[in-house]
Coordinates of C-alpha atoms in Angstrom, one line a residue:
X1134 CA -18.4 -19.5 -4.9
X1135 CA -19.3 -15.7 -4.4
X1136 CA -18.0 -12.7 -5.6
X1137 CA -15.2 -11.1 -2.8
X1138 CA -14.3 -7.4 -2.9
X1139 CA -11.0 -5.9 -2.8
X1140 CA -10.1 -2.6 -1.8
X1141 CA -6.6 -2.4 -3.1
X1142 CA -3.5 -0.7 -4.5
X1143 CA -1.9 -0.1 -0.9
X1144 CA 0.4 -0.9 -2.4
X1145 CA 0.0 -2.3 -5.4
X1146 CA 2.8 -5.2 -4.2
X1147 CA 0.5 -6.7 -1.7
X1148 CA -3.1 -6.2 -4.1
X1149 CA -1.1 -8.7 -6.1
X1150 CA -0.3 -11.2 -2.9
X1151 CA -4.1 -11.3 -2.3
X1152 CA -5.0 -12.2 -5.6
X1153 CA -2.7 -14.7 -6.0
X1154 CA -3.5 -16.1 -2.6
X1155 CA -7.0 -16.1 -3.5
X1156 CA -6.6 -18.0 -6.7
X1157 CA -4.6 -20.2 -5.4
X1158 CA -6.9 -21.3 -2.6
X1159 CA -9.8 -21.3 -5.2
X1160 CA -7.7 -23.8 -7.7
X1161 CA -7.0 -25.5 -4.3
X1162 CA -10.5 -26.1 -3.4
X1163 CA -12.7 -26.5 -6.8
X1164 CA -9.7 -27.7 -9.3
X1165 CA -6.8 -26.9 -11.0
X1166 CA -9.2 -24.7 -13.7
X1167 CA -10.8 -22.4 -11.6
X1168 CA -9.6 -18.9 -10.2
X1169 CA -11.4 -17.0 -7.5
X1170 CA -14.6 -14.4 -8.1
X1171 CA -12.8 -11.2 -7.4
X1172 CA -13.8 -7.1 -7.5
X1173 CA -11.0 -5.0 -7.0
X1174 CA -11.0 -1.4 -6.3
X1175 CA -7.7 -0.2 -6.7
X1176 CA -6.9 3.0 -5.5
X1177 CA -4.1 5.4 -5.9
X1178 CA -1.3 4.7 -3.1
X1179 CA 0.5 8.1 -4.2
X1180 CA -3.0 9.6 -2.9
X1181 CA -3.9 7.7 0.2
X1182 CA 0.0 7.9 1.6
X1183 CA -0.1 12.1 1.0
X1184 CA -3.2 12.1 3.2
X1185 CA -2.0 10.0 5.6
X1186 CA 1.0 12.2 6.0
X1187 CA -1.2 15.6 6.5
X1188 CA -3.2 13.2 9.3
X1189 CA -6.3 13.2 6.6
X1190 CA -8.4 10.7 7.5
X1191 CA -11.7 11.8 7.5
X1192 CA -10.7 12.3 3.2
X1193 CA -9.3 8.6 3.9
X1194 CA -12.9 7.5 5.0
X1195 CA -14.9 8.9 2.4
X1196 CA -12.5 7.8 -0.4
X1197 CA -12.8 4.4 1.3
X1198 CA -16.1 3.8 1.9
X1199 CA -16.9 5.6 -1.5
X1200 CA -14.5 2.4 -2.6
X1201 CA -16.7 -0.3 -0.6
X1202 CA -20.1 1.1 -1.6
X1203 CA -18.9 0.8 -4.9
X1204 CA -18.0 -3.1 -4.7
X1205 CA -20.8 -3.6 -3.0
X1206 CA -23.5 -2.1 -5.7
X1207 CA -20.5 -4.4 -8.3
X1208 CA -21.8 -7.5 -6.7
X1209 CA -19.3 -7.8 -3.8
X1210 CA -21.0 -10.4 -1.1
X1211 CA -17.9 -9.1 1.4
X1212 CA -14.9 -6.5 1.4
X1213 CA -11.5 -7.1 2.6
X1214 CA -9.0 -3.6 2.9
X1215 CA -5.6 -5.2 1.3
X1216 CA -3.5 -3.1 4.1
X1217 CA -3.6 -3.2 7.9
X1218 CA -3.3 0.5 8.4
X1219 CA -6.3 1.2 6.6
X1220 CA -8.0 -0.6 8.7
X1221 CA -8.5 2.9 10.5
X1222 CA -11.3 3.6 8.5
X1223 CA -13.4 0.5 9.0
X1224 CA -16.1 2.1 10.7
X1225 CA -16.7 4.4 7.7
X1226 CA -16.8 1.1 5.6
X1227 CA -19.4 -0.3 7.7
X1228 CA -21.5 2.8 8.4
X1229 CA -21.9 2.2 4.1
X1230 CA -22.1 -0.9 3.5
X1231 CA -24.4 -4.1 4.2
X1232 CA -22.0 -6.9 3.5
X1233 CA -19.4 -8.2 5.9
X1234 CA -16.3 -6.5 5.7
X1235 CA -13.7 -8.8 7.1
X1236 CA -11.1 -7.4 10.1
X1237 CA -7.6 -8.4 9.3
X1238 CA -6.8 -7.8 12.9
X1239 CA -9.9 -10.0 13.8
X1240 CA -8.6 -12.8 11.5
X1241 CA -5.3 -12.3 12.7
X1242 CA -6.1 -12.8 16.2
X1243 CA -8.4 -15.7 15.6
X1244 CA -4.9 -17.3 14.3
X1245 CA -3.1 -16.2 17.4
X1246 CA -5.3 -17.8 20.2
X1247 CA -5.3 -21.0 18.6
X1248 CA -1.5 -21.2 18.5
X1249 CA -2.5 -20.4 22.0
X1250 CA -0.1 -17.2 22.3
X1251 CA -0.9 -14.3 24.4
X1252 CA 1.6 -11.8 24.0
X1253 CA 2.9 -11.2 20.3
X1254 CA 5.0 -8.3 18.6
X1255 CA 3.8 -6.2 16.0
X1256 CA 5.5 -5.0 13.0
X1257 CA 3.7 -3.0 10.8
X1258 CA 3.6 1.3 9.7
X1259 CA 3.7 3.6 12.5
X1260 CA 0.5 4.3 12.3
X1261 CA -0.6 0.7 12.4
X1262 CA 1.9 0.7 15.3
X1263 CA 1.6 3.6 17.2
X1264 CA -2.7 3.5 16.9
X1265 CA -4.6 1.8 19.0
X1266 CA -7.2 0.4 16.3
X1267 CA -5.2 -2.6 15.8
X1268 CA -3.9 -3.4 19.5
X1269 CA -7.2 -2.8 20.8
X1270 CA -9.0 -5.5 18.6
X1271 CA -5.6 -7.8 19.7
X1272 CA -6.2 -6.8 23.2
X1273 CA -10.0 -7.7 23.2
X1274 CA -8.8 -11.4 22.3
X1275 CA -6.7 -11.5 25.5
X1276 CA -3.3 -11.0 23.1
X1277 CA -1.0 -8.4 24.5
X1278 CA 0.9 -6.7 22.4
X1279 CA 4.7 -5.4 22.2
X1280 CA 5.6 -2.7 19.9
X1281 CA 9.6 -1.9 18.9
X1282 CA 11.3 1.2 19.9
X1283 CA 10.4 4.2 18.4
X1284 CA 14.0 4.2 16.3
X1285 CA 13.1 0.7 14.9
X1286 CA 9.3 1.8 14.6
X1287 CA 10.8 4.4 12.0
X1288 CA 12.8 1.8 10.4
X1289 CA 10.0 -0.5 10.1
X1290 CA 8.1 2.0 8.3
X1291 CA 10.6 3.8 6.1
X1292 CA 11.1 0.3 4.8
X1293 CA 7.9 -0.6 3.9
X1294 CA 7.1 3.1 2.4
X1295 CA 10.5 3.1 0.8
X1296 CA 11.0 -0.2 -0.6
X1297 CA 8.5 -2.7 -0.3
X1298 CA 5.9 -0.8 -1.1
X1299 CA 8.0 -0.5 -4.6
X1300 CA 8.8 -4.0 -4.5
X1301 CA 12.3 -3.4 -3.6
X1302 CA 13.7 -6.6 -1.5
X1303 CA 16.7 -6.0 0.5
X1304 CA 19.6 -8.0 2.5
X1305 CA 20.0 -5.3 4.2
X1306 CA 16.5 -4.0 5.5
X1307 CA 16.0 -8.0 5.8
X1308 CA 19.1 -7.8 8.5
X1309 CA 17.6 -4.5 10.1
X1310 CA 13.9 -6.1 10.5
X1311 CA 15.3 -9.4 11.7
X1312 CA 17.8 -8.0 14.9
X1313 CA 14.8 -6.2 15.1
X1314 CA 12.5 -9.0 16.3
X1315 CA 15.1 -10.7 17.7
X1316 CA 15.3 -8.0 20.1
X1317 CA 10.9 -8.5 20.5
X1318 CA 12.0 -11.8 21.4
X1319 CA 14.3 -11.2 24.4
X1320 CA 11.5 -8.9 25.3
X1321 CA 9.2 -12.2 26.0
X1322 CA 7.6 -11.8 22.3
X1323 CA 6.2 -15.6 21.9
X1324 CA 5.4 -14.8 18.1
X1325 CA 5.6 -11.9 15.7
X1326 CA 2.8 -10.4 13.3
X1327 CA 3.5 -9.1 10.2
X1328 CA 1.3 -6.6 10.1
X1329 CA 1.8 -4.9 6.6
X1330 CA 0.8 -6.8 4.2
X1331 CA 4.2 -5.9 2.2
X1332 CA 6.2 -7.2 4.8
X1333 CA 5.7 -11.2 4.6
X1334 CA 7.8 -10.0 1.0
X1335 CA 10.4 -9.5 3.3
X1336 CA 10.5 -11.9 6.4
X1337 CA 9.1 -15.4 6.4
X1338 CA 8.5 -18.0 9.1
X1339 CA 11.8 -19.8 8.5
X1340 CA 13.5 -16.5 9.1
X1341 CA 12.4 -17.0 12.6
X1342 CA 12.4 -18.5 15.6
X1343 CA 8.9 -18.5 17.1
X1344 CA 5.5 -18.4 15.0
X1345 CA 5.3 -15.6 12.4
X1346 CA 1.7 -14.8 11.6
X1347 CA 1.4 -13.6 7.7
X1348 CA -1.5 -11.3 8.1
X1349 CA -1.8 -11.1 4.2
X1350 CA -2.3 -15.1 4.2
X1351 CA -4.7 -14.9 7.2
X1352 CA -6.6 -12.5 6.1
X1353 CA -7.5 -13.8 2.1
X1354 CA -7.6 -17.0 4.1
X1355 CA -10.6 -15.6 5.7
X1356 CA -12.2 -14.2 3.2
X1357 CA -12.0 -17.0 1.1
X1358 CA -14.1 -19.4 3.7
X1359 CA -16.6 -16.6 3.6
X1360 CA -17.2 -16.7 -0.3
X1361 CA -16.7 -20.9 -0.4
X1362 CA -19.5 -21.5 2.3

């Protein structure tokens, strides 16, 4: 088993999903004794969401690819970003780096075309919605993508920002995200992707009716069968 690298702490919440995931899929795979090889970077949420909210991101790129090159001279053999909106600064990753880093969007839509979907909603921040760095890599798959309205987009977000990202869980923003996709749904949604990492807290697959696609899951799922072959 190799080493995996983490860039977390965006939120905390979910950097704690991965590592159990990982851990678990580790104990899964080698025995009940053994836990996963993991770096983690963890970096300072109050800091990367006050950039993000002055629009930031060429500070976001350098303090993320400052992030990566550090895992990678720690021993890191590939890097996942534990949050789908910073996934925005990939490219800086990369242009640093000579291990893999793994795309959660990439993972996510390996998932998607062999449930044989094409045309999935997306839940995620606004940026992660309202960007086209995700829906681009989706659309390059063949997936079309539906987004909600722009009222539920701000719902969607102030609820993850708000809450989950503090590890609040509530009925009510439960009720809120689930109309929500039912409304996706009647808009020929044939599946739904979680697409915060905070959010599978929130809504699981027996919340709804057609295939929910846990992009946290996917993607240390992914990263795992790197470090294991």
């Amino acid at each position: 088993m190799k080493t995996i690298g983490l860039i977390g702490g965006m939120t905390p919440e979910s950097t704690i999903l991965y590592y159990r995931f990982l851990n678990e899929m580790a104990a899964n795979t080698y025995g009940s004794k053994h836990s996963c090889k993991i770096l983690v970077h963890s970096v300072d949420f109050g800091e990367i969401s006050k950039l993000q909210t002055e629009g930031r991101w060429d500070l976001l790129d350098d303090l993320m690819a400052n992030a990566a090159s550090g895992l990678e001279k720690a021993g890191a053999t590939c890097i996942l970003i534990c949050a789908n909106t910073m996934h925005l600064t990939v490219d800086a990753i990369k242009a640093v780096v000579a291990i893999p880093v793994i795309h959660i969007a990439e993972a996510t839509s390996e998932v998607i075309n062999a449930s044989q979907l094409s045309k999935v909603a997306l839940l995620g921040t606004k940026y992660t919605m309202e960007k086209t760095f995700y829906t681009d890599v989706l659309a390059s798959k063949g997936i079309q993508t539906l987004i909600p309205e722009a009222d539920d987009r701000q719902i969607i977000h102030d609820i993850i920002y708000n809450e989950l990202a503090f590890g609040v869980i509530s009925k009510e923003s439960k009720v809120k995200y689930l109309n929500i996709i039912e409304q996706l749904i009647n808009n020929g949604a044939e599946g739904v992707i979680l697409g915060c990492t905070e959010i599978p807290m929130l809504i699981s697959q027996e919340d709804v009716s057609v295939p929910v696609f846990d992009t946290t899951k996917i993607h240390a799922k992914k990263g795992f069968k790197f470090i294991s072959q």
